[in-house]
Amino acid sequence: MGQGAQSRGKGQSSTPLFSEVGQLAGISNTDWSWSPLLADYDNDGWKDLYITNGYVRDYTNLDFLKYMTDYMKNRPANFSREDVLELVHKIPSSNVVNYMFRNRGGDPSGEVTFTNVGSAWGLTQHSNSTGAAYADLDNDGDLDLVVNNTNQPAFIFQNEANKELHHHYLTLKLEGAGANTQGVGTKVTLYRKGKQQYLEQMPTRGYQSSMSPRLHFGLGEDSSVDSLRIVWPTGKQQVLTNVKTDQLLTIQEKNAQSTFQAPRPAPALFQEIPSPIAFTDPLTKSMILNDKRCWSMPSRLMGRVWSKRM
């Protein structure tokens, strides 16, 4: 879980910090976990998490590992590649389900944890899935899913959140200047009612997959956006105010007139200073290393001699 850029002090660069909160957030123990895709699938303004799962042969199966060990001890002298293939085919194989976690940040409790809603949202198909991508395939304002499977056809899931929930959204199409036509690396911050959302134009994510180049914001029941800040990789920026929702908005870098300046970090409350008193260790390693008698003494006796010197 990212905590954003943390300032290290005056004149030092900031570094993003992360904490391991998988169990606290309710998203731990998701088996193979190939493509974790964070996106707002129900358009409530909070990013949900979709994770593909599965492996054709469970080579971690303990029964098989014991069988393989016994087999290799008694294998024939003319062990061939065909024998290896036969051994591989004996590894247990089974299909599993993928995971969809809904972000509960928009609930009245305001608790930013996740709930497994795969069954409630109709994602109960068994497979061995790896790559996955999201995109608004039918242009209805919510994100659909395309999932790649092993040894079976791919899944295409049509999202009906727009019809069922009637939440608002905003989709952005970026047009960069020069060769960067899709504005890769552009950072967009959306502000509404004292809250903000952040997206970066970086389509490649998950496992060997690329998402739609359109940036998608879910807005819940908000029918308007206070402002949008778009910072292009060249350093140019533009700010749009009172943006209407439920639309595909095209933003062109050529219209950016100002230059982005990062805000200065707030001064730290505490600052490390050198000690005003020079520290000297009264017990140095050389006192023991130079005393040859210590090497021939039992550890308990050595401790007694050492305590007398103190």
PDB file of C-alpha atoms in Angstrom:
ATOM      1  CA  MET A   1       0.000   0.000   0.000  1.00  0.00           C
ATOM      2  CA  GLY A   2       1.638   3.243  -1.141  1.00  0.00           C
ATOM      3  CA  GLN A   3       1.881   6.197   1.233  1.00  0.00           C
ATOM      4  CA  GLY A   4       3.013   8.659  -1.426  1.00  0.00           C
ATOM      5  CA  ALA A   5       6.239  10.613  -1.599  1.00  0.00           C
ATOM      6  CA  GLN A   6       7.733  11.293   1.812  1.00  0.00           C
ATOM      7  CA  SER A   7      10.054  14.260   2.315  1.00  0.00           C
ATOM      8  CA  ARG A   8      13.470  13.514   3.779  1.00  0.00           C
ATOM      9  CA  GLY A   9      14.281  17.082   4.677  1.00  0.00           C
ATOM     10  CA  LYS A  10      15.642  20.215   3.120  1.00  0.00           C
ATOM     11  CA  GLY A  11      17.634  19.634  -0.030  1.00  0.00           C
ATOM     12  CA  GLN A  12      16.976  15.890  -0.106  1.00  0.00           C
ATOM     13  CA  SER A  13      14.838  14.025  -2.600  1.00  0.00           C
ATOM     14  CA  SER A  14      11.537  12.460  -1.605  1.00  0.00           C
ATOM     15  CA  THR A  15      11.002   8.713  -1.828  1.00  0.00           C
ATOM     16  CA  PRO A  16       7.676   6.846  -1.996  1.00  0.00           C
ATOM     17  CA  LEU A  17       7.121   4.626   1.023  1.00  0.00           C
ATOM     18  CA  PHE A  18       5.123   1.404   1.121  1.00  0.00           C
ATOM     19  CA  SER A  19       3.757  -0.740   3.926  1.00  0.00           C
ATOM     20  CA  GLU A  20       2.765  -4.414   3.845  1.00  0.00           C
ATOM     21  CA  VAL A  21      -0.941  -4.262   4.693  1.00  0.00           C
ATOM     22  CA  GLY A  22      -2.240  -7.189   2.652  1.00  0.00           C
ATOM     23  CA  GLN A  23      -3.801  -8.947   5.625  1.00  0.00           C
ATOM     24  CA  LEU A  24      -5.111  -5.748   7.200  1.00  0.00           C
ATOM     25  CA  ALA A  25      -6.685  -4.675   3.910  1.00  0.00           C
ATOM     26  CA  GLY A  26      -8.220  -8.101   3.238  1.00  0.00           C
ATOM     27  CA  ILE A  27      -6.368  -8.895   0.017  1.00  0.00           C
ATOM     28  CA  SER A  28      -3.801 -11.462   1.173  1.00  0.00           C
ATOM     29  CA  ASN A  29      -3.556 -15.154   0.211  1.00  0.00           C
ATOM     30  CA  THR A  30      -4.586 -14.834  -3.426  1.00  0.00           C
ATOM     31  CA  ASP A  31      -2.646 -17.892  -4.618  1.00  0.00           C
ATOM     32  CA  TRP A  32      -0.568 -17.321  -7.777  1.00  0.00           C
ATOM     33  CA  SER A  33      -1.621 -13.663  -8.309  1.00  0.00           C
ATOM     34  CA  TRP A  34      -0.576 -12.929 -11.880  1.00  0.00           C
ATOM     35  CA  SER A  35      -2.230  -9.632 -12.818  1.00  0.00           C
ATOM     36  CA  PRO A  36      -3.183  -7.291  -9.983  1.00  0.00           C
ATOM     37  CA  LEU A  37      -5.170  -4.518 -11.688  1.00  0.00           C
ATOM     38  CA  LEU A  38      -6.243  -1.529  -9.594  1.00  0.00           C
ATOM     39  CA  ALA A  39      -9.137   0.334 -11.207  1.00  0.00           C
ATOM     40  CA  ASP A  40     -12.571   1.654 -10.299  1.00  0.00           C
ATOM     41  CA  TYR A  41     -14.822  -1.110 -11.651  1.00  0.00           C
ATOM     42  CA  ASP A  42     -18.019   0.100  -9.933  1.00  0.00           C
ATOM     43  CA  ASN A  43     -17.427   3.850 -10.502  1.00  0.00           C
ATOM     44  CA  ASP A  44     -17.832   4.766  -6.839  1.00  0.00           C
ATOM     45  CA  GLY A  45     -14.638   6.836  -6.745  1.00  0.00           C
ATOM     46  CA  TRP A  46     -12.446   4.183  -5.097  1.00  0.00           C
ATOM     47  CA  LYS A  47     -10.090   1.824  -6.903  1.00  0.00           C
ATOM     48  CA  ASP A  48     -10.954  -1.862  -6.722  1.00  0.00           C
ATOM     49  CA  LEU A  49      -8.567  -4.747  -7.289  1.00  0.00           C
ATOM     50  CA  TYR A  50      -8.816  -7.606  -9.811  1.00  0.00           C
ATOM     51  CA  ILE A  51      -6.294 -10.466  -9.571  1.00  0.00           C
ATOM     52  CA  THR A  52      -5.890 -13.351 -11.998  1.00  0.00           C
ATOM     53  CA  ASN A  53      -5.015 -16.723 -10.560  1.00  0.00           C
ATOM     54  CA  GLY A  54      -3.946 -20.226 -11.516  1.00  0.00           C
ATOM     55  CA  TYR A  55      -1.123 -22.492 -12.662  1.00  0.00           C
ATOM     56  CA  VAL A  56      -1.597 -25.489 -14.936  1.00  0.00           C
ATOM     57  CA  ARG A  57       0.598 -27.833 -12.922  1.00  0.00           C
ATOM     58  CA  ASP A  58       0.877 -27.452  -9.157  1.00  0.00           C
ATOM     59  CA  TYR A  59       4.543 -28.320  -8.772  1.00  0.00           C
ATOM     60  CA  THR A  60       4.383 -27.361  -5.080  1.00  0.00           C
ATOM     61  CA  ASN A  61       2.094 -30.314  -4.302  1.00  0.00           C
ATOM     62  CA  LEU A  62       3.823 -32.202  -1.470  1.00  0.00           C
ATOM     63  CA  ASP A  63       2.481 -35.616  -2.518  1.00  0.00           C
ATOM     64  CA  PHE A  64       3.943 -35.149  -5.968  1.00  0.00           C
ATOM     65  CA  LEU A  65       7.280 -33.950  -4.595  1.00  0.00           C
ATOM     66  CA  LYS A  66       7.564 -37.143  -2.548  1.00  0.00           C
ATOM     67  CA  TYR A  67       6.580 -39.218  -5.581  1.00  0.00           C
ATOM     68  CA  MET A  68       9.167 -37.434  -7.741  1.00  0.00           C
ATOM     69  CA  THR A  69      11.899 -38.003  -5.160  1.00  0.00           C
ATOM     70  CA  ASP A  70      11.164 -41.727  -5.050  1.00  0.00           C
ATOM     71  CA  TYR A  71      10.930 -41.860  -8.830  1.00  0.00           C
ATOM     72  CA  MET A  72      14.299 -40.181  -9.347  1.00  0.00           C
ATOM     73  CA  LYS A  73      15.968 -42.570  -6.880  1.00  0.00           C
ATOM     74  CA  ASN A  74      14.737 -45.579  -8.856  1.00  0.00           C
ATOM     75  CA  ARG A  75      14.804 -44.110 -12.355  1.00  0.00           C
ATOM     76  CA  PRO A  76      16.163 -46.290 -15.185  1.00  0.00           C
ATOM     77  CA  ALA A  77      19.703 -45.833 -16.426  1.00  0.00           C
ATOM     78  CA  ASN A  78      18.507 -44.700 -19.856  1.00  0.00           C
ATOM     79  CA  PHE A  79      16.365 -41.868 -18.478  1.00  0.00           C
ATOM     80  CA  SER A  80      14.992 -39.909 -21.491  1.00  0.00           C
ATOM     81  CA  ARG A  81      13.162 -36.641 -22.150  1.00  0.00           C
ATOM     82  CA  GLU A  82       9.984 -38.644 -22.709  1.00  0.00           C
ATOM     83  CA  ASP A  83      10.283 -39.915 -19.139  1.00  0.00           C
ATOM     84  CA  VAL A  84      10.557 -36.323 -17.913  1.00  0.00           C
ATOM     85  CA  LEU A  85       7.418 -35.380 -19.845  1.00  0.00           C
ATOM     86  CA  GLU A  86       5.570 -38.338 -18.348  1.00  0.00           C
ATOM     87  CA  LEU A  87       6.647 -37.192 -14.909  1.00  0.00           C
ATOM     88  CA  VAL A  88       5.385 -33.663 -15.610  1.00  0.00           C
ATOM     89  CA  HIS A  89       1.998 -35.019 -16.656  1.00  0.00           C
ATOM     90  CA  LYS A  90       1.637 -36.621 -13.256  1.00  0.00           C
ATOM     91  CA  ILE A  91       1.733 -33.236 -11.521  1.00  0.00           C
ATOM     92  CA  PRO A  92      -1.783 -32.425 -10.223  1.00  0.00           C
ATOM     93  CA  SER A  93      -3.730 -29.929 -12.310  1.00  0.00           C
ATOM     94  CA  SER A  94      -6.902 -28.012 -11.483  1.00  0.00           C
ATOM     95  CA  ASN A  95      -8.703 -24.815 -12.455  1.00  0.00           C
ATOM     96  CA  VAL A  96      -9.322 -22.074  -9.892  1.00  0.00           C
ATOM     97  CA  VAL A  97     -11.263 -18.812  -9.689  1.00  0.00           C
ATOM     98  CA  ASN A  98      -9.900 -15.295 -10.043  1.00  0.00           C
ATOM     99  CA  TYR A  99     -10.331 -12.597  -7.401  1.00  0.00           C
ATOM    100  CA  MET A 100     -12.246  -9.329  -7.470  1.00  0.00           C
ATOM    101  CA  PHE A 101     -11.937  -7.099  -4.406  1.00  0.00           C
ATOM    102  CA  ARG A 102     -14.191  -4.111  -3.933  1.00  0.00           C
ATOM    103  CA  ASN A 103     -12.738  -1.068  -2.188  1.00  0.00           C
ATOM    104  CA  ARG A 104     -14.901  -0.157   0.808  1.00  0.00           C
ATOM    105  CA  GLY A 105     -13.565   3.389   1.058  1.00  0.00           C
ATOM    106  CA  GLY A 106     -16.841   4.765  -0.282  1.00  0.00           C
ATOM    107  CA  ASP A 107     -18.970   3.032   2.378  1.00  0.00           C
ATOM    108  CA  PRO A 108     -20.423   5.090   5.252  1.00  0.00           C
ATOM    109  CA  SER A 109     -17.741   3.681   7.557  1.00  0.00           C
ATOM    110  CA  GLY A 110     -15.042   5.157   5.326  1.00  0.00           C
ATOM    111  CA  GLU A 111     -12.819   2.177   6.064  1.00  0.00           C
ATOM    112  CA  VAL A 112     -10.303   1.632   3.262  1.00  0.00           C
ATOM    113  CA  THR A 113     -10.361  -2.152   3.201  1.00  0.00           C
ATOM    114  CA  PHE A 114     -11.386  -4.628   0.522  1.00  0.00           C
ATOM    115  CA  THR A 115     -14.099  -7.271   0.254  1.00  0.00           C
ATOM    116  CA  ASN A 116     -14.015 -10.248  -2.111  1.00  0.00           C
ATOM    117  CA  VAL A 117     -17.010  -9.702  -4.401  1.00  0.00           C
ATOM    118  CA  GLY A 118     -16.066 -12.128  -7.174  1.00  0.00           C
ATOM    119  CA  SER A 119     -19.166 -14.248  -6.662  1.00  0.00           C
ATOM    120  CA  ALA A 120     -21.508 -11.273  -6.171  1.00  0.00           C
ATOM    121  CA  TRP A 121     -20.253  -9.641  -9.366  1.00  0.00           C
ATOM    122  CA  GLY A 122     -20.547 -12.823 -11.455  1.00  0.00           C
ATOM    123  CA  LEU A 123     -16.853 -13.708 -11.683  1.00  0.00           C
ATOM    124  CA  THR A 124     -17.125 -17.378 -10.694  1.00  0.00           C
ATOM    125  CA  GLN A 125     -15.566 -19.031 -13.760  1.00  0.00           C
ATOM    126  CA  HIS A 126     -12.818 -21.615 -13.113  1.00  0.00           C
ATOM    127  CA  SER A 127      -9.640 -21.291 -15.142  1.00  0.00           C
ATOM    128  CA  ASN A 128      -5.893 -20.850 -15.082  1.00  0.00           C
ATOM    129  CA  SER A 129      -5.621 -17.156 -15.923  1.00  0.00           C
ATOM    130  CA  THR A 130      -2.526 -15.015 -16.353  1.00  0.00           C
ATOM    131  CA  GLY A 131      -2.659 -11.783 -18.351  1.00  0.00           C
ATOM    132  CA  ALA A 132      -5.604  -9.394 -18.075  1.00  0.00           C
ATOM    133  CA  ALA A 133      -6.588  -5.936 -19.299  1.00  0.00           C
ATOM    134  CA  TYR A 134      -9.385  -3.482 -18.629  1.00  0.00           C
ATOM    135  CA  ALA A 135     -11.019  -1.115 -21.119  1.00  0.00           C
ATOM    136  CA  ASP A 136     -14.423   0.383 -21.800  1.00  0.00           C
ATOM    137  CA  LEU A 137     -15.098  -1.879 -24.765  1.00  0.00           C
ATOM    138  CA  ASP A 138     -18.712  -0.803 -25.300  1.00  0.00           C
ATOM    139  CA  ASN A 139     -18.214   2.901 -24.441  1.00  0.00           C
ATOM    140  CA  ASP A 140     -20.925   2.886 -21.777  1.00  0.00           C
ATOM    141  CA  GLY A 141     -18.802   4.483 -19.032  1.00  0.00           C
ATOM    142  CA  ASP A 142     -17.567   1.474 -17.061  1.00  0.00           C
ATOM    143  CA  LEU A 143     -14.507  -0.755 -17.383  1.00  0.00           C
ATOM    144  CA  ASP A 144     -14.849  -4.179 -18.977  1.00  0.00           C
ATOM    145  CA  LEU A 145     -12.321  -6.989 -18.567  1.00  0.00           C
ATOM    146  CA  VAL A 146     -10.412  -9.224 -20.967  1.00  0.00           C
ATOM    147  CA  VAL A 147      -8.649 -12.184 -19.339  1.00  0.00           C
ATOM    148  CA  ASN A 148      -6.163 -14.559 -20.959  1.00  0.00           C
ATOM    149  CA  ASN A 149      -6.420 -18.239 -19.975  1.00  0.00           C
ATOM    150  CA  THR A 150      -4.202 -21.265 -20.416  1.00  0.00           C
ATOM    151  CA  ASN A 151      -5.626 -24.204 -22.415  1.00  0.00           C
ATOM    152  CA  GLN A 152      -9.016 -22.540 -22.858  1.00  0.00           C
ATOM    153  CA  PRO A 153     -10.481 -19.469 -24.629  1.00  0.00           C
ATOM    154  CA  ALA A 154     -10.065 -16.004 -23.168  1.00  0.00           C
ATOM    155  CA  PHE A 155     -12.762 -14.416 -21.010  1.00  0.00           C
ATOM    156  CA  ILE A 156     -14.517 -11.172 -21.957  1.00  0.00           C
ATOM    157  CA  PHE A 157     -16.543  -9.700 -19.095  1.00  0.00           C
ATOM    158  CA  GLN A 158     -19.037  -6.927 -19.850  1.00  0.00           C
ATOM    159  CA  ASN A 159     -19.393  -4.530 -16.949  1.00  0.00           C
ATOM    160  CA  GLU A 160     -22.994  -3.515 -16.187  1.00  0.00           C
ATOM    161  CA  ALA A 161     -22.177  -1.097 -13.348  1.00  0.00           C
ATOM    162  CA  ASN A 162     -23.436   1.857 -15.390  1.00  0.00           C
ATOM    163  CA  LYS A 163     -26.914   0.315 -15.696  1.00  0.00           C
ATOM    164  CA  GLU A 164     -27.098  -1.139 -12.187  1.00  0.00           C
ATOM    165  CA  LEU A 165     -25.555   1.642 -10.080  1.00  0.00           C
ATOM    166  CA  HIS A 166     -25.916   4.780 -12.233  1.00  0.00           C
ATOM    167  CA  HIS A 167     -22.634   6.205 -10.930  1.00  0.00           C
ATOM    168  CA  HIS A 168     -20.933   9.057 -12.740  1.00  0.00           C
ATOM    169  CA  TYR A 169     -17.552   8.836 -14.471  1.00  0.00           C
ATOM    170  CA  LEU A 170     -15.043  10.822 -16.497  1.00  0.00           C
ATOM    171  CA  THR A 171     -12.848   9.404 -19.250  1.00  0.00           C
ATOM    172  CA  LEU A 172      -9.822  11.250 -20.614  1.00  0.00           C
ATOM    173  CA  LYS A 173      -8.118  10.838 -23.962  1.00  0.00           C
ATOM    174  CA  LEU A 174      -4.643  12.361 -24.004  1.00  0.00           C
ATOM    175  CA  GLU A 175      -3.009  13.702 -27.150  1.00  0.00           C
ATOM    176  CA  GLY A 176       0.651  14.457 -26.560  1.00  0.00           C
ATOM    177  CA  ALA A 177       2.913  16.612 -28.673  1.00  0.00           C
ATOM    178  CA  GLY A 178       5.629  15.157 -30.882  1.00  0.00           C
ATOM    179  CA  ALA A 179       6.257  11.428 -30.961  1.00  0.00           C
ATOM    180  CA  ASN A 180       4.569  10.804 -27.608  1.00  0.00           C
ATOM    181  CA  THR A 181       1.120  10.824 -29.166  1.00  0.00           C
ATOM    182  CA  GLN A 182      -0.604   9.064 -26.252  1.00  0.00           C
ATOM    183  CA  GLY A 183       1.031  11.220 -23.604  1.00  0.00           C
ATOM    184  CA  VAL A 184       2.720   8.309 -21.830  1.00  0.00           C
ATOM    185  CA  GLY A 185       3.991   9.486 -18.455  1.00  0.00           C
ATOM    186  CA  THR A 186       1.368  12.210 -18.060  1.00  0.00           C
ATOM    187  CA  LYS A 187       0.071  12.692 -14.507  1.00  0.00           C
ATOM    188  CA  VAL A 188      -3.548  13.657 -13.936  1.00  0.00           C
ATOM    189  CA  THR A 189      -5.031  14.718 -10.589  1.00  0.00           C
ATOM    190  CA  LEU A 190      -8.791  15.108 -10.191  1.00  0.00           C
ATOM    191  CA  TYR A 191     -10.178  17.293  -7.384  1.00  0.00           C
ATOM    192  CA  ARG A 192     -13.756  17.074  -6.096  1.00  0.00           C
ATOM    193  CA  LYS A 193     -15.336  18.047  -2.780  1.00  0.00           C
ATOM    194  CA  GLY A 194     -12.065  18.174  -0.884  1.00  0.00           C
ATOM    195  CA  LYS A 195     -10.892  14.808  -2.194  1.00  0.00           C
ATOM    196  CA  GLN A 196      -8.585  13.904  -5.033  1.00  0.00           C
ATOM    197  CA  GLN A 197      -7.839  11.032  -7.386  1.00  0.00           C
ATOM    198  CA  TYR A 198      -4.580  10.433  -9.222  1.00  0.00           C
ATOM    199  CA  LEU A 199      -3.822   8.531 -12.422  1.00  0.00           C
ATOM    200  CA  GLU A 200      -0.685   8.249 -14.513  1.00  0.00           C
ATOM    201  CA  GLN A 201      -0.686   7.397 -18.190  1.00  0.00           C
ATOM    202  CA  MET A 202       1.236   4.105 -18.108  1.00  0.00           C
ATOM    203  CA  PRO A 203      -0.810   1.484 -19.996  1.00  0.00           C
ATOM    204  CA  THR A 204       1.506  -1.510 -19.516  1.00  0.00           C
ATOM    205  CA  ARG A 205       0.762  -3.238 -16.223  1.00  0.00           C
ATOM    206  CA  GLY A 206      -0.396  -6.540 -14.817  1.00  0.00           C
ATOM    207  CA  TYR A 207       1.232  -9.604 -16.403  1.00  0.00           C
ATOM    208  CA  GLN A 208       2.431  -9.041 -19.976  1.00  0.00           C
ATOM    209  CA  SER A 209      -0.609  -6.867 -20.689  1.00  0.00           C
ATOM    210  CA  SER A 210      -1.473  -3.353 -21.791  1.00  0.00           C
ATOM    211  CA  MET A 211      -4.563  -1.412 -20.760  1.00  0.00           C
ATOM    212  CA  SER A 212      -6.642   1.066 -22.703  1.00  0.00           C
ATOM    213  CA  PRO A 213      -4.772   4.383 -23.166  1.00  0.00           C
ATOM    214  CA  ARG A 214      -7.860   6.226 -21.934  1.00  0.00           C
ATOM    215  CA  LEU A 215      -7.763   7.298 -18.288  1.00  0.00           C
ATOM    216  CA  HIS A 216     -10.914   6.435 -16.357  1.00  0.00           C
ATOM    217  CA  PHE A 217     -12.206   8.104 -13.182  1.00  0.00           C
ATOM    218  CA  GLY A 218     -15.205   6.830 -11.237  1.00  0.00           C
ATOM    219  CA  LEU A 219     -17.081   9.624  -9.446  1.00  0.00           C
ATOM    220  CA  GLY A 220     -19.924   7.982  -7.555  1.00  0.00           C
ATOM    221  CA  GLU A 221     -22.841  10.383  -7.132  1.00  0.00           C
ATOM    222  CA  ASP A 222     -20.864  13.528  -8.042  1.00  0.00           C
ATOM    223  CA  SER A 223     -22.117  15.034 -11.309  1.00  0.00           C
ATOM    224  CA  SER A 224     -19.259  17.523 -11.676  1.00  0.00           C
ATOM    225  CA  VAL A 225     -15.547  17.855 -11.040  1.00  0.00           C
ATOM    226  CA  ASP A 226     -14.038  20.877  -9.308  1.00  0.00           C
ATOM    227  CA  SER A 227     -10.820  20.814 -11.315  1.00  0.00           C
ATOM    228  CA  LEU A 228      -8.370  18.686 -13.277  1.00  0.00           C
ATOM    229  CA  ARG A 229      -4.597  19.174 -13.210  1.00  0.00           C
ATOM    230  CA  ILE A 230      -2.736  17.625 -16.144  1.00  0.00           C
ATOM    231  CA  VAL A 231       1.070  17.544 -15.963  1.00  0.00           C
ATOM    232  CA  TRP A 232       2.736  16.407 -19.183  1.00  0.00           C
ATOM    233  CA  PRO A 233       6.167  14.667 -19.283  1.00  0.00           C
ATOM    234  CA  THR A 234       7.649  17.815 -20.806  1.00  0.00           C
ATOM    235  CA  GLY A 235       6.833  19.768 -17.632  1.00  0.00           C
ATOM    236  CA  LYS A 236       3.913  21.683 -19.125  1.00  0.00           C
ATOM    237  CA  GLN A 237       0.627  21.706 -17.264  1.00  0.00           C
ATOM    238  CA  GLN A 238      -2.957  22.775 -17.707  1.00  0.00           C
ATOM    239  CA  VAL A 239      -5.776  23.136 -15.205  1.00  0.00           C
ATOM    240  CA  LEU A 240      -9.422  22.664 -16.160  1.00  0.00           C
ATOM    241  CA  THR A 241     -12.214  23.767 -13.831  1.00  0.00           C
ATOM    242  CA  ASN A 242     -15.909  22.854 -13.515  1.00  0.00           C
ATOM    243  CA  VAL A 243     -15.569  19.803 -15.736  1.00  0.00           C
ATOM    244  CA  LYS A 244     -18.770  17.958 -16.582  1.00  0.00           C
ATOM    245  CA  THR A 245     -18.897  14.221 -15.951  1.00  0.00           C
ATOM    246  CA  ASP A 246     -20.185  11.271 -17.997  1.00  0.00           C
ATOM    247  CA  GLN A 247     -18.140  12.170 -21.054  1.00  0.00           C
ATOM    248  CA  LEU A 248     -15.019  11.326 -23.014  1.00  0.00           C
ATOM    249  CA  LEU A 249     -12.844  14.431 -22.746  1.00  0.00           C
ATOM    250  CA  THR A 250      -9.935  14.916 -25.155  1.00  0.00           C
ATOM    251  CA  ILE A 251      -6.991  16.858 -23.718  1.00  0.00           C
ATOM    252  CA  GLN A 252      -4.211  18.102 -25.984  1.00  0.00           C
ATOM    253  CA  GLU A 253      -0.721  19.002 -24.822  1.00  0.00           C
ATOM    254  CA  LYS A 254      -0.517  21.873 -27.288  1.00  0.00           C
ATOM    255  CA  ASN A 255      -3.074  23.728 -25.145  1.00  0.00           C
ATOM    256  CA  ALA A 256      -0.864  23.593 -22.048  1.00  0.00           C
ATOM    257  CA  GLN A 257       0.543  27.073 -21.483  1.00  0.00           C
ATOM    258  CA  SER A 258       2.002  27.010 -17.962  1.00  0.00           C
ATOM    259  CA  THR A 259       4.881  25.083 -16.372  1.00  0.00           C
ATOM    260  CA  PHE A 260       4.358  22.779 -13.427  1.00  0.00           C
ATOM    261  CA  GLN A 261       6.200  23.597 -10.215  1.00  0.00           C
ATOM    262  CA  ALA A 262       6.228  20.953  -7.504  1.00  0.00           C
ATOM    263  CA  PRO A 263       5.021  22.266  -4.134  1.00  0.00           C
ATOM    264  CA  ARG A 264       7.644  22.684  -1.474  1.00  0.00           C
ATOM    265  CA  PRO A 265       7.470  20.065   1.262  1.00  0.00           C
ATOM    266  CA  ALA A 266       6.328  21.204   4.675  1.00  0.00           C
ATOM    267  CA  PRO A 267       9.170  21.716   7.174  1.00  0.00           C
ATOM    268  CA  ALA A 268       9.847  18.685   9.358  1.00  0.00           C
ATOM    269  CA  LEU A 269       8.937  18.876  13.035  1.00  0.00           C
ATOM    270  CA  PHE A 270      12.082  17.012  14.052  1.00  0.00           C
ATOM    271  CA  GLN A 271      15.592  17.160  12.653  1.00  0.00           C
ATOM    272  CA  GLU A 272      18.557  14.982  13.526  1.00  0.00           C
ATOM    273  CA  ILE A 273      21.530  16.918  14.896  1.00  0.00           C
ATOM    274  CA  PRO A 274      25.019  15.747  15.889  1.00  0.00           C
ATOM    275  CA  SER A 275      25.538  14.891  19.540  1.00  0.00           C
ATOM    276  CA  PRO A 276      27.120  17.736  21.545  1.00  0.00           C
ATOM    277  CA  ILE A 277      29.110  15.166  23.537  1.00  0.00           C
ATOM    278  CA  ALA A 278      31.643  12.949  21.816  1.00  0.00           C
ATOM    279  CA  PHE A 279      30.886   9.301  22.541  1.00  0.00           C
ATOM    280  CA  THR A 280      33.730   7.007  23.574  1.00  0.00           C
ATOM    281  CA  ASP A 281      33.128   3.333  24.212  1.00  0.00           C
ATOM    282  CA  PRO A 282      34.927   2.430  27.485  1.00  0.00           C
ATOM    283  CA  LEU A 283      35.036  -1.216  26.441  1.00  0.00           C
ATOM    284  CA  THR A 284      36.879  -1.680  23.197  1.00  0.00           C
ATOM    285  CA  LYS A 285      37.378  -4.862  21.272  1.00  0.00           C
ATOM    286  CA  SER A 286      41.148  -4.454  21.456  1.00  0.00           C
ATOM    287  CA  MET A 287      41.054  -4.954  25.244  1.00  0.00           C
ATOM    288  CA  ILE A 288      39.850  -8.522  24.725  1.00  0.00           C
ATOM    289  CA  LEU A 289      41.690  -9.306  21.503  1.00  0.00           C
ATOM    290  CA  ASN A 290      45.051  -8.274  22.971  1.00  0.00           C
ATOM    291  CA  ASP A 291      44.615 -10.299  26.150  1.00  0.00           C
ATOM    292  CA  LYS A 292      45.874 -13.747  25.136  1.00  0.00           C
ATOM    293  CA  ARG A 293      44.625 -15.318  28.350  1.00  0.00           C
ATOM    294  CA  CYS A 294      40.999 -14.714  27.304  1.00  0.00           C
ATOM    295  CA  TRP A 295      41.301 -17.139  24.383  1.00  0.00           C
ATOM    296  CA  SER A 296      42.126 -20.095  26.592  1.00  0.00           C
ATOM    297  CA  MET A 297      39.538 -19.403  29.302  1.00  0.00           C
ATOM    298  CA  PRO A 298      36.082 -21.000  29.487  1.00  0.00           C
ATOM    299  CA  SER A 299      33.307 -18.560  28.572  1.00  0.00           C
ATOM    300  CA  ARG A 300      31.961 -18.301  32.136  1.00  0.00           C
ATOM    301  CA  LEU A 301      35.423 -17.660  33.611  1.00  0.00           C
ATOM    302  CA  MET A 302      36.150 -15.136  30.905  1.00  0.00           C
ATOM    303  CA  GLY A 303      32.964 -13.314  31.839  1.00  0.00           C
ATOM    304  CA  ARG A 304      34.030 -13.126  35.458  1.00  0.00           C
ATOM    305  CA  VAL A 305      37.434 -11.675  34.561  1.00  0.00           C
ATOM    306  CA  TRP A 306      35.783  -9.190  32.277  1.00  0.00           C
ATOM    307  CA  SER A 307      33.314  -8.097  34.997  1.00  0.00           C
ATOM    308  CA  LYS A 308      36.196  -7.466  37.458  1.00  0.00           C
ATOM    309  CA  ARG A 309      37.877  -5.175  34.931  1.00  0.00           C
ATOM    310  CA  MET A 310      34.667  -3.171  34.654  1.00  0.00           C
TER     311      MET A 310
END
